[in-house]
Coordinates of C-alpha atoms and ligand atoms in Angstrom, one line a residue:
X45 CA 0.0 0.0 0.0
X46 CA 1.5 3.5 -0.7
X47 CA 1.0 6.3 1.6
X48 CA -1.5 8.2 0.1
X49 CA -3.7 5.0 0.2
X50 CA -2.9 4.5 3.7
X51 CA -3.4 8.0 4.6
X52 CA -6.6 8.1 3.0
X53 CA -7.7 5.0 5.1
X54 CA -6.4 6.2 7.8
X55 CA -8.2 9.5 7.7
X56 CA -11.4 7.6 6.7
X57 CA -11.0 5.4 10.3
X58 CA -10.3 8.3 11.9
X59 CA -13.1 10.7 10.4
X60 CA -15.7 7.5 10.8
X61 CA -14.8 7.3 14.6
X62 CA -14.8 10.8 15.1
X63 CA -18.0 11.0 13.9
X64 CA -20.2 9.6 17.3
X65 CA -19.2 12.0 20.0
X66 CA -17.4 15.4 18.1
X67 CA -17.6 17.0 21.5
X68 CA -18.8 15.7 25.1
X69 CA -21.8 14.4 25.7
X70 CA -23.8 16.4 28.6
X71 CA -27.0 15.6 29.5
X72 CA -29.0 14.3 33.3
X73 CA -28.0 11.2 34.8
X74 CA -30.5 8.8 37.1
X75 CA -28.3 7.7 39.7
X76 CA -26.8 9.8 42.3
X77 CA -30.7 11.3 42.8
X78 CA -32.5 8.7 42.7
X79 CA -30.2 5.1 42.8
X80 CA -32.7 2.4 41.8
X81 CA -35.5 3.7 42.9
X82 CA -36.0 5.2 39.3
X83 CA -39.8 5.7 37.5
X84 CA -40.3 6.6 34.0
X85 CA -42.7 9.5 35.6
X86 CA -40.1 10.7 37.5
X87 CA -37.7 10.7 34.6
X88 CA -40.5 12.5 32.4
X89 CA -40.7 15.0 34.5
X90 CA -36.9 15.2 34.5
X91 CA -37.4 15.8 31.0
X92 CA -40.0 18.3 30.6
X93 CA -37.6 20.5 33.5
X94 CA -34.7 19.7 31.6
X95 CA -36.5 21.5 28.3
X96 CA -38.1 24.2 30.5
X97 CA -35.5 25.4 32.3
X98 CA -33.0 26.0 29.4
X99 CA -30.8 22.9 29.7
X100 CA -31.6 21.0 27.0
X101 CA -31.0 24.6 24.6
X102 CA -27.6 24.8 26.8
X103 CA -27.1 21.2 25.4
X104 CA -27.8 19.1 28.5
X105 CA -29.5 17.1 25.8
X106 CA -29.6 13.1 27.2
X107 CA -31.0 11.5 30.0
X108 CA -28.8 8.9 31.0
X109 CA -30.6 5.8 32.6
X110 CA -28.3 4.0 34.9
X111 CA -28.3 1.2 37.0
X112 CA -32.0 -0.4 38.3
X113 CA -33.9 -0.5 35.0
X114 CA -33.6 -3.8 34.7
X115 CA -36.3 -6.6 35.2
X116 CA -34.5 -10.2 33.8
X117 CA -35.1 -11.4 30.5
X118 CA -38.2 -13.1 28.5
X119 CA -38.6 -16.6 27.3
X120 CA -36.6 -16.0 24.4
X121 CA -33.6 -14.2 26.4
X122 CA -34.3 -10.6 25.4
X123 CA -33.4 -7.6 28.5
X124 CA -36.8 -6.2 29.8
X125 CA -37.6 -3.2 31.9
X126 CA -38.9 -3.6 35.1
X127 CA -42.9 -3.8 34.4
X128 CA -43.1 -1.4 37.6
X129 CA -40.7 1.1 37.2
X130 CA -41.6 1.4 33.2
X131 CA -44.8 0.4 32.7
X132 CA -44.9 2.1 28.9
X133 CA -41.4 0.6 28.2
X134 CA -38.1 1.8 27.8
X135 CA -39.3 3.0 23.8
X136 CA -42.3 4.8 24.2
X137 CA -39.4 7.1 26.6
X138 CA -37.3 7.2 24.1
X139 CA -40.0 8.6 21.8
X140 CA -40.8 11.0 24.1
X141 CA -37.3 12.5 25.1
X142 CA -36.8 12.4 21.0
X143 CA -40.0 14.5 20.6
X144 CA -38.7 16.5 22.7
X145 CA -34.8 17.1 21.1
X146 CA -33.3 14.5 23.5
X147 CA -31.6 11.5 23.6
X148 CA -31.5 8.5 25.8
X149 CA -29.0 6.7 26.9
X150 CA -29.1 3.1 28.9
X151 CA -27.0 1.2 31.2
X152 CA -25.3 -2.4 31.5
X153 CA -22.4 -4.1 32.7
X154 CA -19.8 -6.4 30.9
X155 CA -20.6 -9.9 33.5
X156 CA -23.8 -11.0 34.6
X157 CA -24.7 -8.9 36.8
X158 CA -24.6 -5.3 37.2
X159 CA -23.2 -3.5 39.9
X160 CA -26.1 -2.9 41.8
X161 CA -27.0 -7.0 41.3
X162 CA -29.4 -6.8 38.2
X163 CA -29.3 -8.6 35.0
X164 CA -26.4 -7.4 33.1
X165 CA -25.2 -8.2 29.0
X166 CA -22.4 -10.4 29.3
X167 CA -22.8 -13.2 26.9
X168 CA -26.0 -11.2 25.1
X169 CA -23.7 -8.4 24.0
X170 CA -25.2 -8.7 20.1
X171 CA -29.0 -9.7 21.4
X172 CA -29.1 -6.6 23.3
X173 CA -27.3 -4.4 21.3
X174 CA -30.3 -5.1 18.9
X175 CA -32.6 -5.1 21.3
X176 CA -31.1 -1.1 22.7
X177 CA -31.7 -0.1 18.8
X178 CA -34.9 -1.5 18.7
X179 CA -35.9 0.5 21.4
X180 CA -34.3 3.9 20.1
X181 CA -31.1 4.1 22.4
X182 CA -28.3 6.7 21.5
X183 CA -25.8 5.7 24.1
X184 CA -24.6 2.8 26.4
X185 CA -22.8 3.5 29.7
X186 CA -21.3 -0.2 30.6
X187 CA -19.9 -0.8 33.9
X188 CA -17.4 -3.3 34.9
X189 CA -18.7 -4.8 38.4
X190 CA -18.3 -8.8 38.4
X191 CA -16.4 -8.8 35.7
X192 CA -12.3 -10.3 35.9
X193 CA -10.1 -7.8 37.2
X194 CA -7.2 -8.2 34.1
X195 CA -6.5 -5.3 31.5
X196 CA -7.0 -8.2 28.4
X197 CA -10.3 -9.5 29.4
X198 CA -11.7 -5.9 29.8
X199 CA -10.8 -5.1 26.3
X200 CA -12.4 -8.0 24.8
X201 CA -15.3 -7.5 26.8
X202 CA -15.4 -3.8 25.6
X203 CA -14.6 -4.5 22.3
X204 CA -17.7 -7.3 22.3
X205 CA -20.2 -4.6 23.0
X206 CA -18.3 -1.7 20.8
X207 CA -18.6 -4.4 17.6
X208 CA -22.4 -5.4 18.8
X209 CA -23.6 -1.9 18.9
X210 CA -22.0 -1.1 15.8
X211 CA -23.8 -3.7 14.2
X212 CA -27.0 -2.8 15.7
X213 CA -27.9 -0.6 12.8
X214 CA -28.4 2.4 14.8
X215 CA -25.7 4.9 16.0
X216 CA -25.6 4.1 19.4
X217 CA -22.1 5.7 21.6
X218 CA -20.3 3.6 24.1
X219 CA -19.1 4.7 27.9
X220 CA -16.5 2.5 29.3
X221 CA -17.2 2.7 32.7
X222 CA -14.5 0.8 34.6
X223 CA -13.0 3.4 37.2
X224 CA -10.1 4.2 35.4
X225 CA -8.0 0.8 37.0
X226 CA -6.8 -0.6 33.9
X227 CA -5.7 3.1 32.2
X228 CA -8.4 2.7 29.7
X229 CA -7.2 5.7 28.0
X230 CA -4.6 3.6 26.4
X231 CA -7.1 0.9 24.8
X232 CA -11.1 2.1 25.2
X233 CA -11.3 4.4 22.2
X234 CA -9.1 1.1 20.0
X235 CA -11.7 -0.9 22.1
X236 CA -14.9 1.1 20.4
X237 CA -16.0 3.6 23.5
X238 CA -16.4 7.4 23.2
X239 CA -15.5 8.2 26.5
X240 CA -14.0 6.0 29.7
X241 CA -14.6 6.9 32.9
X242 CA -10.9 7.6 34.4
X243 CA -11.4 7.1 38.5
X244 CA -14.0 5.6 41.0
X245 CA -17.7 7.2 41.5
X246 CA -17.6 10.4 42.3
X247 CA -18.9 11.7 46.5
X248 CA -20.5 15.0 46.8
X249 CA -17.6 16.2 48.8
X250 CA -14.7 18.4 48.2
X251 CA -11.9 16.4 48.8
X252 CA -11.1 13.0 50.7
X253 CA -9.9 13.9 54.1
X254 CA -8.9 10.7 55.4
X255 CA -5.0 10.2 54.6
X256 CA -4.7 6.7 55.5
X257 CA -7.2 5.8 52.6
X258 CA -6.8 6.2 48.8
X259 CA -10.2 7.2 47.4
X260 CA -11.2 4.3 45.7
X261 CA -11.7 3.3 49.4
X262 CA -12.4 6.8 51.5
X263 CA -14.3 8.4 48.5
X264 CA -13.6 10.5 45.5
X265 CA -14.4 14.3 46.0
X266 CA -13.9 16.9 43.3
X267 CA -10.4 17.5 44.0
X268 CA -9.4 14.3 43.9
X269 CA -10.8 13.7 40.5
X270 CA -9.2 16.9 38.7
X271 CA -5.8 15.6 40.5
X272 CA -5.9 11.9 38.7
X273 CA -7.3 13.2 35.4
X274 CA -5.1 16.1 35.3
X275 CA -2.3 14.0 33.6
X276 CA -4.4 12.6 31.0
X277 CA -5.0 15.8 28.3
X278 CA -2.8 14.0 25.6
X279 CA -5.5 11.0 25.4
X280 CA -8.4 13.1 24.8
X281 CA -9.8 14.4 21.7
X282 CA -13.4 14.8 19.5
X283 CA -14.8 10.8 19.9
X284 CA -12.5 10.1 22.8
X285 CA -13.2 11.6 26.1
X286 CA -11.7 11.1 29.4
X287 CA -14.7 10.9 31.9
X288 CA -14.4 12.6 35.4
X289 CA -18.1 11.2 36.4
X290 CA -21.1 13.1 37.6
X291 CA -21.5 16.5 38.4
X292 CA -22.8 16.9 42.0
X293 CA -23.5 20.4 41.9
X294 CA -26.6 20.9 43.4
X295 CA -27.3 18.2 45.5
X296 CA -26.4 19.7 49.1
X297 CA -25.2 16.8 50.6
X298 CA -28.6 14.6 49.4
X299 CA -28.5 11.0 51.0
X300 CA -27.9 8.6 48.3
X301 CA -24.6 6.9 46.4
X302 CA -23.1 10.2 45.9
X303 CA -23.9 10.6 49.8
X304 CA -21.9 8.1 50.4
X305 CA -18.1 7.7 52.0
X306 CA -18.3 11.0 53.4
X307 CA -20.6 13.0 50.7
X308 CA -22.1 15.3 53.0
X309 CA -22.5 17.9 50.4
X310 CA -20.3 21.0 48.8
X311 CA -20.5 25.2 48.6
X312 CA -21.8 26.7 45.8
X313 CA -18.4 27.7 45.6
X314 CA -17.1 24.3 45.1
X315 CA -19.8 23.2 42.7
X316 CA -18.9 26.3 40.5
X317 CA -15.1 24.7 40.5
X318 CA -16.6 21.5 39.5
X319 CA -18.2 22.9 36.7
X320 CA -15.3 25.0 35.3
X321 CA -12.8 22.5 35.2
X322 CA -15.1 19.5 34.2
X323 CA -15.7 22.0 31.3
X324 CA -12.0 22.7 31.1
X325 CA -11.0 19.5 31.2
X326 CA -14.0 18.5 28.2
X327 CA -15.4 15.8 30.2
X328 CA -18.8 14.6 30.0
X329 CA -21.2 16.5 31.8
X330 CA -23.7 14.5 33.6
X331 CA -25.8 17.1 36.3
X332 CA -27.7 14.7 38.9
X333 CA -29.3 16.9 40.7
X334 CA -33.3 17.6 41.0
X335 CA -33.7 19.7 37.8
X336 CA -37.2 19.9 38.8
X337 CA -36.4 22.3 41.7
X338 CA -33.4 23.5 41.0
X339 CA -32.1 26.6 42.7
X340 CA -30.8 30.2 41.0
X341 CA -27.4 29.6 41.7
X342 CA -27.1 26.4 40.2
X343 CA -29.2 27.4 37.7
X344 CA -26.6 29.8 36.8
X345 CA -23.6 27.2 37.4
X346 CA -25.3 24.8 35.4
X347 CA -26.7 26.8 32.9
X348 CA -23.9 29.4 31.9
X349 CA -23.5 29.2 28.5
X350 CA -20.1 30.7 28.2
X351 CA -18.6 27.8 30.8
X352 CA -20.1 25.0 28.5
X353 CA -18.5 26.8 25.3
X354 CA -15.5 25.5 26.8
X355 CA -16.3 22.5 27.2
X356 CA -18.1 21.8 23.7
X357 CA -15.1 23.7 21.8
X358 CA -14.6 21.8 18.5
X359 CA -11.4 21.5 18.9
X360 CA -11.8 18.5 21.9
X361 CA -8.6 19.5 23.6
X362 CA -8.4 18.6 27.3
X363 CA -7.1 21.3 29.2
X364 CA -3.2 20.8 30.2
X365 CA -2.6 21.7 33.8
X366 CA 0.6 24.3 33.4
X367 CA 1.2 25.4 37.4
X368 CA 0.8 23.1 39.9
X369 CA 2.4 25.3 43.2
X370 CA 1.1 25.9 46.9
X371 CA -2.7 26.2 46.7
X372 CA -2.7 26.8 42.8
X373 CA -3.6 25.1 40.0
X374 CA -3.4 27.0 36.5
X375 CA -5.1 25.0 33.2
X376 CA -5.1 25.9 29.7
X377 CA -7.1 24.9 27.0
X378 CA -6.1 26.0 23.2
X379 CA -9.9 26.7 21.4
X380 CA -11.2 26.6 17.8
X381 CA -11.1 30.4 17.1
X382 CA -7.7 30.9 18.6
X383 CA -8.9 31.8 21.9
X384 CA -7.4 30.2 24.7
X385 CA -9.5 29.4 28.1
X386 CA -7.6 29.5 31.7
X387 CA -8.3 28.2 34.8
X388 CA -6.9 29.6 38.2
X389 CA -7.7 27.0 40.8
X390 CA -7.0 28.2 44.6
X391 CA -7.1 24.4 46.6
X392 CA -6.3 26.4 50.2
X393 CA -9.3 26.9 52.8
X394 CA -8.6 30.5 52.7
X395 CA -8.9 33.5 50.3
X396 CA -5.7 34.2 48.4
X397 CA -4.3 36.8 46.1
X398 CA -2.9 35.4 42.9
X399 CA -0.9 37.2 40.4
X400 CA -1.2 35.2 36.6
X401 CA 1.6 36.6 34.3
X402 CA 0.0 34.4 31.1
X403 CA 3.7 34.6 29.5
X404 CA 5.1 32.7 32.1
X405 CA 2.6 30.0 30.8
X406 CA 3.5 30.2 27.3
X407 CA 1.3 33.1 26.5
X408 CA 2.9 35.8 25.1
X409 CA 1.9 39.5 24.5
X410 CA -1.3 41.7 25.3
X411 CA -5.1 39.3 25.4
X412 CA -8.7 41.2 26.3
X413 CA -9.5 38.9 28.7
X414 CA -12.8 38.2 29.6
X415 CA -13.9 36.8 33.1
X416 CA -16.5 33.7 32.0
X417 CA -18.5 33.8 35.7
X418 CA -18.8 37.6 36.5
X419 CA -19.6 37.6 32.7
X420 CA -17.4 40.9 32.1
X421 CA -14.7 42.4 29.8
X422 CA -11.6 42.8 32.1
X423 CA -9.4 44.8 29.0
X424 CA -6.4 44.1 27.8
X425 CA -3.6 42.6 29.5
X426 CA -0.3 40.6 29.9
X427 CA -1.9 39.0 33.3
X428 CA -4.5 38.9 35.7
X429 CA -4.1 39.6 39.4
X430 CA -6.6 39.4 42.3
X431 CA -8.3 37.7 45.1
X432 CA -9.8 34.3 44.9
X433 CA -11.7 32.4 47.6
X434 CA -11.3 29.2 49.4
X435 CA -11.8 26.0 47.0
X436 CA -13.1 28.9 43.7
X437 CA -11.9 28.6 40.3
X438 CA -12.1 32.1 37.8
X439 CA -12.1 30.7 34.2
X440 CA -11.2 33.7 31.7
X441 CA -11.5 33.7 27.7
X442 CA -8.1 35.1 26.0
X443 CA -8.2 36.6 22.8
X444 CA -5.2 38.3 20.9
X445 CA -6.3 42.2 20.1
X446 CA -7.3 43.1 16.6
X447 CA -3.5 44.0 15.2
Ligands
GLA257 C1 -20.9 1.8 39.5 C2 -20.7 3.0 38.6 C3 -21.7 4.1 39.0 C4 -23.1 3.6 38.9 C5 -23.3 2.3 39.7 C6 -24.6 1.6 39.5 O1 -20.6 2.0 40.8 O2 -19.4 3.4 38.7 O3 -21.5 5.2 38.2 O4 -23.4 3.3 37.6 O5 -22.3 1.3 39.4 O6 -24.8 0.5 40.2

C-alpha cells in the first residue's frame, strides 16, 4: 500500500470514529438522585424541567438511565424493563425525550450482573445491542462490576459490546465505565468507546480527608478527581473523552450513592469549580441533581453558556494543567477560534491573592481577557491579578487584540 492510500484509510477510520461523540456528551443522569429507585414518571418529568428550564438549549440534551432499569429477560432471552418502574417501556421514553430534542442513553455491565446486582449483557452483548436499537437508544454506559479484574479481558469484553452496537444498525455511543483501574485511555477508544470513565464514583464532597485511605476506598471528592485526570490531556480528543463522572453540583449533601463515603454535600463555591474544570478538562457532563427544583445559583452554574463553550469547543482539547504550586492550580485549553481558556484554581481553605503573568505560561503579549463567571470584559492585559476564595476557580477567555 502507498501512503497516500494508507493516509486516506487512515483519515477515513479516523473521520468514521470521530463521527459519534465530536464533543462531550452532557445531559442528566438517574443515579446519584435517585439510585434504583428510578420511575419513567419521574424521569419524564426530569425531562419536561430539563427542556423548561434552558438545559436541554444549553445542550444538557440526554438522560442517562443507569443502574435499576432492569427486570431479567423473556422466554426468548431478550433484556426487559422492570414492568413497575416502566410500565410504557423503555421505547415509548425514548419517543418522548426524541420529541422532545433529547436523547437516551441506557445502562449495563460487561458480566452477569450489574453492579447494583441486576441482570447485566455479558454473553448477550449482540442480542441486546439489537434489542437497545430496537428501542431507540443513543448511548450505552457499561460498567465493569463482576467482571475479571485483568486489562485483556476488559478489552475483549469492551470491544464485544463496541462491535455489537456497531452492528445494531443504529448509532448508538459507548461509555466504558471501569473506574479508570486498567488506564483505559490507552485501549477504550481502539476498544470502540467514546469516552472511559478515568477514576472511581464520584462523592458530593470536596476532597477525601482521610489520609490513610486512597479514594477508591475513603471516597472521590472533586479534587481528587481533577488531580488523577489532570495527567491525561494527551489522550483526549473529539470521539475520545476522558470521563471525570457526575457532576454533583446541586445536591447539598442529598442521601444517596453520591452521599456516600463522606458526601455530606459541597458550597456553591465548590460546585462552580466542579463545573469549570469539568468544562475545562472536556469531560462529559452528567448534572444529577433535581432539575425539577433546582435553585438560582445552580441554575446559573449549570446553565452558563459561556462555561459550556469550553467544554463543547470543536477543537476537543483537554485542558493541560501548566502550574501546579502551593494552593494553585493553573489550566489551559487552546480553542477553535484561537482563543485560549484559563483556569486559576485556589485548593487552600482560605482567600488568596494570585498574580497570573500568562507569559510565564506560554502566553505571550497583550489578550482582552474576559472573566467567563462575573460575565465581564476585564481589557487588555499581559496577566491577571486578584483575590480568589477558598476551594473557587475564575475561568477567563483570551483573545489576541485586533493587530
Ligand atoms: C458503578 C458505577 C456508578 C453507577 C453504579 C450503578 O458504581 O461506577 O457510576 O453506575 O455502578 O450500580
Amino acid at each position: 500500500m502507498n501512503r497516500a492510500v494508507l493516509f486516506l484509510f487512515l483519515s477515513l477510520w479516523v473521520m468514521g470514529n470521530a463521527q459519534i461523540l465530536p464533543t462531550p456528551p452532557m445531559g442528566w443522569m438517574t443515579w446519584n438522585y435517585f439510585a434504583e429507585n428510578i420511575h419513567e414518571k419521574d424521569i419524564r418529568e426530569m425531562a419536561d424541567a430539563m427542556v423548561s428550564s434552558g438545559m436541554v438549549e444549553a445542550g444538557y440534551r440526554y438522560i442517562f438511565i443507569d443502574d435499576g432499569w432492569q427486570g431479567g429477560r423473556d422466554n426468548r432471552n431478550n433484556i426487559i424493563p422492570d414492568q413497575a418502574k416502566f410500565p410504557s417501556g423503555i421505547k415509548a421514553l425514548a419517543d418522548y425525550l426524541h420529541s422532545r430534542g433529547m436523547k437516551l442513553g441506557i445502562y449495563s455491565d460487561a458480566a452477569q450482573l450489574t453492579c447494583a446486582g441486576y441482570t447485566a449483557s455479558y454473553g448477550f452483548e449482540e442480542q441486546d445491542a439489537r434489542t437497545f436499537a430496537s428501542w431507540g437508544v443513543d448511548y450505552l454506559k457499561y460498567d465493569y462490576c463482576g467482571a475479571p479484574p485483568d486489562s485483556n479481558t476488559a478489552k475483549i469484553r469492551y470491544k464485544a459490546m463496541a462491535d455489537a452496537l456497531k452492528k445494531s444498525g443504529r448509532e448508538i455511543a459507548l461509555g466504558v465505565c471501569e473506574w479508570g483501574y486498567r488506564q483505559p485511555w490507552h485501549w477504550a477508544a481502539q476498544a470502540g468507546g467514546q469516552l472511559w470513565r478515568t477514576t472511581g464514583d464520584v462523592r458530593d464532597k470536596w476532597k477525601n480527608v482521610d489520609a490513610t485511605r486512597h479514594p477508591h476506598q475513603a471516597g472521590y471528592g472533586i479534587l481528587d478527581i481533577v488531580n488523577d485526570n489532570a495527567h491525561l490531556s494527551a489522550f483526549a480528543g473529539p470521539g475520545r473523552w476522558n470521563d471525570m463522572d457526575m457532576l454533583v453540583v446541586g445536591l447539598y449533601g442529598k442521601k444517596g450513592p453520591s452521599g456516600d463515603l463522606g458526601g455530606t454535600g459541597c458550597t456553591d463555591t465548590e460546585y462552580q469549580s466542579q463545573m469549570s474544570l469539568w468544562c475545562m478538562m472536556a469531560s462529559p457532563l452528567a448534572a444529577t441533581n433535581d432539575i425539577r427544583s433546582m435553585n438560582e445559583t445552580t441554575k446559573a452554574i449549570l446553565l452558563n453558556k459561556e462555561v459550556i463553550a469550553i467544554n463543547q469547543d470543536k477543537l476537543g482539547k483537554q485542558a493541560g494543567r501548566v502550574v501546579k504550586s502551593g494552593p494553585w492550580h493553573v489550566f489551559i485549553k487552546p480553542l477553535e477560534n484561537g482563543d485560549t481558556a484559563v483556569a486559576i484554581l485556589n485548593e487552600s481553605d482560605q482567600a488568596e491573592d494570585y498574580t497570573l503573568e500568562f507569559s510565564s505560561v506560554g502566553l505571550r503579549g497583550l489578550y482582552q481577557v474576559r472573566d467567563l463567571w462575573s460575565h465581564q470584559d476585564l481589557g487588555n492585559s499581559g496577566k491577571w491579578r486578584g483575590r480568589i476564595n477558598a476551594h473557587e476557580t475564575k475561568v477567563f477567555r483570551l483573545k489576541k487584540p485586533d493587530q
